[in-house]
Short mmCIF file of C-alpha atoms in Angstrom, two decimals:
data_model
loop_
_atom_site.label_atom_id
_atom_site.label_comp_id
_atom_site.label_asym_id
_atom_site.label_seq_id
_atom_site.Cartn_x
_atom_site.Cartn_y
_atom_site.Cartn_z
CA UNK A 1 60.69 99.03 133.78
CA UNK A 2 59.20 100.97 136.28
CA UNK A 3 57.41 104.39 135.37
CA UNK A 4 58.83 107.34 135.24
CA UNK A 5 62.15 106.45 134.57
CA UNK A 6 62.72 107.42 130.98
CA UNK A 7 61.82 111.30 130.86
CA UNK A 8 61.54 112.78 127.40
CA UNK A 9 61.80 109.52 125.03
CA UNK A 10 60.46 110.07 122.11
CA UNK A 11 61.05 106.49 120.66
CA UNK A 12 62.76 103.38 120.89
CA UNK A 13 63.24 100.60 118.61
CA UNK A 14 64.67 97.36 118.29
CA UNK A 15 66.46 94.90 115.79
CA UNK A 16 67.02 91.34 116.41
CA UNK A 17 68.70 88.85 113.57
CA UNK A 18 68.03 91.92 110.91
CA UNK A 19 64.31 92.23 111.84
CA UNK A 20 62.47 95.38 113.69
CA UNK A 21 61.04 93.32 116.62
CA UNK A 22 60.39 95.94 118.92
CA UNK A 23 58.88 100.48 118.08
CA UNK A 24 57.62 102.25 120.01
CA UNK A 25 56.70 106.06 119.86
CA UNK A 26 55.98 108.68 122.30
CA UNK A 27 55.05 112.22 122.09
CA UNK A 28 56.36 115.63 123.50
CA UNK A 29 58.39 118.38 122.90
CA UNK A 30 61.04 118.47 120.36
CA UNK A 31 63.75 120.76 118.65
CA UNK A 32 65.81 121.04 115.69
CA UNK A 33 69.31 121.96 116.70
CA UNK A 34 67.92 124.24 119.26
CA UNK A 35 64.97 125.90 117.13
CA UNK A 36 61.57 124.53 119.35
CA UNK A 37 59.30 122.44 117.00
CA UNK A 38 56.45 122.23 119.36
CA UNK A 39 54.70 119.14 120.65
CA UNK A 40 55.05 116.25 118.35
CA UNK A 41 53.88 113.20 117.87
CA UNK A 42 56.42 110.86 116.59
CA UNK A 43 56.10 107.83 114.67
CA UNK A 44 58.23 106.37 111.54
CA UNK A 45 57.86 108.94 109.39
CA UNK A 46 58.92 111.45 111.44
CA UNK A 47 62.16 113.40 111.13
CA UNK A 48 64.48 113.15 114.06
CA UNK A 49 67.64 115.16 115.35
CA UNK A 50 70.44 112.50 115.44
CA UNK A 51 73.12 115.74 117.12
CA UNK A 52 76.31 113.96 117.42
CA UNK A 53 75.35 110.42 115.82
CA UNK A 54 75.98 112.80 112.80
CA UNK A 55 79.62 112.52 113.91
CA UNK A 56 79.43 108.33 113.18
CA UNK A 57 77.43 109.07 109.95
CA UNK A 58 80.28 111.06 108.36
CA UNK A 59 82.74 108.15 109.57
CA UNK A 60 81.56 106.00 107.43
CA UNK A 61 80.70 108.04 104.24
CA UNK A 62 84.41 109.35 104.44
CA UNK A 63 85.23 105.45 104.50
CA UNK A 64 83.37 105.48 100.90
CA UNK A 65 84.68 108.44 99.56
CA UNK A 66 88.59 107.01 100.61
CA UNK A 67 87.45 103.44 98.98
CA UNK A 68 86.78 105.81 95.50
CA UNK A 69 89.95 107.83 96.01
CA UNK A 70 88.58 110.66 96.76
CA UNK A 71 89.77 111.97 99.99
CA UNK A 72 93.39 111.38 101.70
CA UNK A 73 94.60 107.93 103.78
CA UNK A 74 94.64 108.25 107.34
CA UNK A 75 98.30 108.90 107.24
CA UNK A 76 98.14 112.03 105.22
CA UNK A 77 99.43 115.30 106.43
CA UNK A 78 96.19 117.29 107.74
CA UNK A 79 97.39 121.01 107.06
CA UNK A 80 98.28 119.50 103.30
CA UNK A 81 94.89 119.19 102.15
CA UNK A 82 94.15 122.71 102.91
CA UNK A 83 96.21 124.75 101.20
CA UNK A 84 94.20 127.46 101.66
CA UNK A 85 95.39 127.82 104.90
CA UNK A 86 99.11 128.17 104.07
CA UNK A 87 100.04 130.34 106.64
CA UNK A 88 98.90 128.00 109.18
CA UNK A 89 100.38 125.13 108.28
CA UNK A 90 103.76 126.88 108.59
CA UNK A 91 103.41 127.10 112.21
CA UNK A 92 105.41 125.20 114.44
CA UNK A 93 104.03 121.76 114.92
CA UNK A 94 100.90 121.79 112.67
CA UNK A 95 103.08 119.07 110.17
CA UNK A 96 101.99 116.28 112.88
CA UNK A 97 98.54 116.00 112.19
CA UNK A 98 97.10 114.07 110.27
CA UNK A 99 93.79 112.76 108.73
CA UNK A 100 93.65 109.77 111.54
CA UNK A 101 93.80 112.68 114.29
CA UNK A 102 90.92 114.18 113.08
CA UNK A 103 89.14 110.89 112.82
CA UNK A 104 90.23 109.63 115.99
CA UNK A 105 89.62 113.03 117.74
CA UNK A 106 92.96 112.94 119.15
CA UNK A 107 94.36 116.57 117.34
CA UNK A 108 96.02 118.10 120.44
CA UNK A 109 94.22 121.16 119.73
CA UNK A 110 92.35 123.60 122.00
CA UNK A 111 88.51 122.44 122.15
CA UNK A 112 86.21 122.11 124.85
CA UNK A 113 82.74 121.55 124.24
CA UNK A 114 82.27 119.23 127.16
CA UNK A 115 83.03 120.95 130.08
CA UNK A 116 81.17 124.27 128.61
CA UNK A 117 77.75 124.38 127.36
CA UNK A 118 76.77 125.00 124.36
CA UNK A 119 75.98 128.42 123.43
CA UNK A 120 78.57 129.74 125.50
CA UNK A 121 80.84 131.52 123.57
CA UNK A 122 83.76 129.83 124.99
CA UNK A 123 82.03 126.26 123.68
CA UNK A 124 84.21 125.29 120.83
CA UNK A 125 81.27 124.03 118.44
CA UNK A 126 79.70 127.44 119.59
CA UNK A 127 82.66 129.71 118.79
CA UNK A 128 83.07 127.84 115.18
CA UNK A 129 79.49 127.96 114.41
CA UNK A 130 79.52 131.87 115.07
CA UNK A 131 83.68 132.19 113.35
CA UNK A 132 83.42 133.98 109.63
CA UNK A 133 85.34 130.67 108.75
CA UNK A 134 84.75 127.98 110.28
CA UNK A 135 87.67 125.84 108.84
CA UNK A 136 90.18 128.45 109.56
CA UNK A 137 88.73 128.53 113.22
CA UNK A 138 89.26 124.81 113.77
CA UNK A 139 92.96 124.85 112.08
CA UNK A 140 94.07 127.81 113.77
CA UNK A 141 93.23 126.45 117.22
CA UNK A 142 96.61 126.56 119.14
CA UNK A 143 98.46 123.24 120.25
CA UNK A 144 97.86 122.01 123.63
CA UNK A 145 99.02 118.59 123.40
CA UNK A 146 101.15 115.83 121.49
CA UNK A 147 98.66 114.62 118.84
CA UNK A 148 97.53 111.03 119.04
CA UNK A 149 97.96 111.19 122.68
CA UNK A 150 94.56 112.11 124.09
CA UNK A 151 91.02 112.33 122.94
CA UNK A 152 89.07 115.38 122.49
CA UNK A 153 85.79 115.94 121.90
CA UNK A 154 85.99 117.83 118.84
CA UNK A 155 83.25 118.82 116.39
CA UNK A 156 85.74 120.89 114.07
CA UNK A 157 87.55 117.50 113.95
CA UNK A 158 84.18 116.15 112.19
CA UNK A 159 83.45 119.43 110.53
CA UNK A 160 86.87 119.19 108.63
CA UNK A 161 86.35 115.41 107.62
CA UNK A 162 83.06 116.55 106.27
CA UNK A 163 84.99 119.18 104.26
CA UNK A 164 87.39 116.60 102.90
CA UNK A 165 84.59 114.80 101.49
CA UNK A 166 82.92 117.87 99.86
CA UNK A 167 85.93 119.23 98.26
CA UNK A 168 87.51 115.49 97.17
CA UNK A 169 84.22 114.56 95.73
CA UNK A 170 82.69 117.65 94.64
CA UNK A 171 79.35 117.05 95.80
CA UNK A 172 78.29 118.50 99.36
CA UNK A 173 78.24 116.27 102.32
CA UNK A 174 74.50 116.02 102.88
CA UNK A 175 74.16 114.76 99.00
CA UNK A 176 77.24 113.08 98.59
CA UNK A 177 75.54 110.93 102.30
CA UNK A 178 72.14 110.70 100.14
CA UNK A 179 73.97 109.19 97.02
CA UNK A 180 76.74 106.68 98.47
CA UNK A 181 74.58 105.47 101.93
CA UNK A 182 71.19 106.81 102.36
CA UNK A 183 69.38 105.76 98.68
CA UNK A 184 71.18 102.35 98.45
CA UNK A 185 69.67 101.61 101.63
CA UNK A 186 66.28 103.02 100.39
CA UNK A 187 66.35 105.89 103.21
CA UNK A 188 63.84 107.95 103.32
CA UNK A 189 63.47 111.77 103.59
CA UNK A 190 66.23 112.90 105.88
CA UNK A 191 67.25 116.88 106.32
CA UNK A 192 70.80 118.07 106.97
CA UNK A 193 71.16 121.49 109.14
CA UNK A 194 73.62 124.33 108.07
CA UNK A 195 75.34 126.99 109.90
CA UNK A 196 74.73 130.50 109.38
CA UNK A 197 77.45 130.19 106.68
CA UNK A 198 75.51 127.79 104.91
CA UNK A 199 77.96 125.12 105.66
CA UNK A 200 76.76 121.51 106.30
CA UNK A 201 76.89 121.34 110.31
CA UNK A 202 78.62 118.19 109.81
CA UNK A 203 79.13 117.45 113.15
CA UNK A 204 75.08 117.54 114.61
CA UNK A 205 73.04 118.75 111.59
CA UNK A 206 71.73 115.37 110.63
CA UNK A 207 67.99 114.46 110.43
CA UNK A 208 66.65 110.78 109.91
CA UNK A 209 64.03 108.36 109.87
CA UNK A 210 64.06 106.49 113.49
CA UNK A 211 64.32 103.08 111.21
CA UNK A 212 66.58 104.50 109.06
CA UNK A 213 69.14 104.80 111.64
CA UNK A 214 68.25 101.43 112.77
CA UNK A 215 69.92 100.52 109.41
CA UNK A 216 73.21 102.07 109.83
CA UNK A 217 73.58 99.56 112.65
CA UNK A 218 72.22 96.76 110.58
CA UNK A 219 74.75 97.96 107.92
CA UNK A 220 77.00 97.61 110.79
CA UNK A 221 76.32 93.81 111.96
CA UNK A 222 76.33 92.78 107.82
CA UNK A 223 80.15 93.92 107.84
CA UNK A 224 79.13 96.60 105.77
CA UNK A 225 76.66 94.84 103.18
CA UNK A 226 73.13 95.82 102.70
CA UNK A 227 71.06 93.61 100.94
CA UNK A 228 73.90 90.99 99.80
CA UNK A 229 75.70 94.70 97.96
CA UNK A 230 78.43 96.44 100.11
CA UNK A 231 77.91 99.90 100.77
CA UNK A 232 80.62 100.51 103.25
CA UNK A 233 84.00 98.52 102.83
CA UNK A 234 84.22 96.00 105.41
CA UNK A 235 87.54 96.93 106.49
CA UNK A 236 86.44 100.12 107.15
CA UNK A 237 83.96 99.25 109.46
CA UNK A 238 86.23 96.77 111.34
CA UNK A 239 88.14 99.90 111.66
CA UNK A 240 85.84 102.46 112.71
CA UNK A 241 84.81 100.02 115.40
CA UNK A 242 88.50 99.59 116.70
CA UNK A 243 89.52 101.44 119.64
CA UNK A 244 91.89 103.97 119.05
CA UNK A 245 91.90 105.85 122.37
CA UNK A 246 90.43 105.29 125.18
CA UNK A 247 87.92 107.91 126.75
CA UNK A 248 87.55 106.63 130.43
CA UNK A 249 87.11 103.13 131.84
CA UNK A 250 84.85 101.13 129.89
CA UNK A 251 84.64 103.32 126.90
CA UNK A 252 87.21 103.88 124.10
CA UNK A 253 86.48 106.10 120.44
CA UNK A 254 87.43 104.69 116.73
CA UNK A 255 87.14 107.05 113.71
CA UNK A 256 84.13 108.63 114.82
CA UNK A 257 82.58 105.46 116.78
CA UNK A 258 82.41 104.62 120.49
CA UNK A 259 82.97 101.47 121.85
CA UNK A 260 82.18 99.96 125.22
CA UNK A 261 80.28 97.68 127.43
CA UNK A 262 77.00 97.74 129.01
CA UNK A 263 75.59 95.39 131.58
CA UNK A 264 76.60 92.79 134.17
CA UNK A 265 77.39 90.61 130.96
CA UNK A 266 79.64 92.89 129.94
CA UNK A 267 78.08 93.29 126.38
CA UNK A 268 80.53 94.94 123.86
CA UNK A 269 79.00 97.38 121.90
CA UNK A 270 79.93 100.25 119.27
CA UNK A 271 77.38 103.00 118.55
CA UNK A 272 76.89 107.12 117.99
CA UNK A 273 76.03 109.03 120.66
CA UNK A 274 74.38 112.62 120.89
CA UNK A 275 72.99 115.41 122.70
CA UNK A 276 69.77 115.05 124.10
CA UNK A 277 69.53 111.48 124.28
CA UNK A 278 70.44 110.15 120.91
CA UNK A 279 72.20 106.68 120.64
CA UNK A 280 72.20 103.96 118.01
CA UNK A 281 74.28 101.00 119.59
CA UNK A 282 75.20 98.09 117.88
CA UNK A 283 75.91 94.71 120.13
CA UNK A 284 77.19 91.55 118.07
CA UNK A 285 76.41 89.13 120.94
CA UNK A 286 73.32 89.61 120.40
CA UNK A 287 72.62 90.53 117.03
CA UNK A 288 70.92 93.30 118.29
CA UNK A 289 70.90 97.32 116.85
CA UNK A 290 69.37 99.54 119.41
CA UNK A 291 67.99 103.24 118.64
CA UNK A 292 66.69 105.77 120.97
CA UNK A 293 65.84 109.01 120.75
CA UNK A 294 64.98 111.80 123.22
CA UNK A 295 64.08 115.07 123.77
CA UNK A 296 66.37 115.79 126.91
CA UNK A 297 68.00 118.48 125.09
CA UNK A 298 67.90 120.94 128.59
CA UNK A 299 68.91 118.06 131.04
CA UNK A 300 72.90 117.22 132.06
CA UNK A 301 74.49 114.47 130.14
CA UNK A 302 74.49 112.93 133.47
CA UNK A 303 70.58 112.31 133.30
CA UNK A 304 70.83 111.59 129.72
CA UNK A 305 72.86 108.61 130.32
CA UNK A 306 70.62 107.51 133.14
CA UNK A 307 67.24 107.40 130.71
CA UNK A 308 69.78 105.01 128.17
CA UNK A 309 70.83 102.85 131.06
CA UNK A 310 67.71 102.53 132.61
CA UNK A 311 65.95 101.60 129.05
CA UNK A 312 69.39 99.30 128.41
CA UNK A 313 69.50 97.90 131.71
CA UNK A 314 65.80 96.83 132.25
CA UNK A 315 64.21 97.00 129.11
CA UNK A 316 65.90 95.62 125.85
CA UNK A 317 68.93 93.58 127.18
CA UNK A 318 66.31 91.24 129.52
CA UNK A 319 64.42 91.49 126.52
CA UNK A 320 66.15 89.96 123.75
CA UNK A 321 68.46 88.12 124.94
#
């Protein structure tokens, strides 16, 4: 790959057939949701911002807390299992929703946090990060659209699921994540932002181990099974990784998973994706589980998604084929 190409990576690493067969590490400057860490030197035991993979994280621990009955079906009324919120859920319209709109990030609500940038005020993650309750922010957001219809990058969507786990489980979504997926895997440290509320930022707070992630997509290719145990039940993860709606050409979303292809081979792949340059992809043709991380917090997604092609493209798929 020619020089120059992949701006800001901080590493990359590769899994062939369940084996690490390719690390490597660079150095430069990092944050932690937005606070500057410095220059760092990065290597396997340090931390790293996953920002949105959070998002496919929380997919499948809600998958485990539904397997032990402790949050509601797909199918279950949304505005139900808050009745906190009464007086929203007698609006007009709000009885549609339901838990698979929130996983499928197809609500119908008013969000935008792609076409604004974060910390504008206008930014939905921004507005419900800064909201005196966060939960009521999301619910209340007015209805735009027929839900089910169209997907919507929505961070309140994920910010609500983790709230579902916390209150069906009683355990807070950063341990109840540590309990059911990180220590059977034999994780280790990983950090967990929080707003200013002291909320779980359920949606980007996540910190891991650059090989730990590589084993949520080795969980991935085993079906679900680490070690000959299941951790996450199979049929969740078959549907997770089933396209629900589709984004643009090439690229459709789950519950809280992308899929798509990449390459003149047309390589399927599902994965998490986040802000900066974050992406753990998972491609079955290959047996392959692909991580990178990056420190492009300050550059368009547009150059983001260049870096991951170019290292995609020319790097791993020519590779390990």
């Amino acid at each position: 790959m020619q020089a120059g190409k992949a701006p800001g990576l901080h590493s990359l690493l590769v899994s062939q057939g369940g084996k690490l067969v390719f690390e490597h590490y660079g150095q430069g400057a990092d944050e932690r949701l937005g606070v500057p860490l410095g220059d760092v030197v990065f290597g396997p035991d340090v931390l790293h911002d996953l920002r949105s993979v959070s998002k496919s994280i929380v997919g499948l621990a809600y998958g485990i807390a539904l397997a032990e009955g402790k949050v509601p079906p797909p199918d279950a009324k949304l505005y139900a299992q808050f009745p906190e919120y009464a007086d929203l859920a007698a609006q007009p319209g709000r009885d549609k929703l339901t838990i698979h709109h929130l996983l499928s990030m197809t609500l119908g609500l008013d969000w935008d946090e792609l076409t604004i940038v974060y910390g504008d005020p206008r930014n939905g993650e921004t507005a419900m990060e800064a909201a005196p309750d966060r939960y009521r922010f999301i619910l209340e957001r007015p209805i735009v659209g027929e839900p089910g219809e169209k997907w919507t990058y929505c961070g309140g969507a994920t910010a609500l699921l983790g709230r579902l786990i916390a209150k069906g489980t009683g355990v807070a979504l950063p341990a109840y994540c540590r309990r059911v997926l990180f220590d059977p895997m034999g994780f280790g440290p990983s950090e967990w932002n929080v707003g200013r509320d002291g909320e779980p930022r359920a949606a980007s707070g996540a910190r891991l181990l650059p090989r730990d992630l590589v084993k949520i997509g080795q969980l991935m290719l085993a079906d679900g099974s680490w070690n000959g145990k299941s951790v996450v039940p199979p049929d969740w993860v078959k549907r997770v990784t089933t396209p629900v709606v589709p984004i643009r050409a090439g690229r459709d979303y789950g519950y809280q998973w992308y899929m798509g292809e990449i390459a003149a081979q047309r390589l399927r792949w599902s994965g998490g994706i986040g802000w900066g340059g974050q992406y753990v992809f998972v491609i079955p043709a290959r047996d392959l589980v692909v991580v990178i991380h990056c420190g492009n917090y300050r550059r368009s997604g547009q150059e983001q998604t260049a870096v991951m092609l170019a290292l995609m493209n020319e790097l791993v798929l020519p590779s390990f084929a």
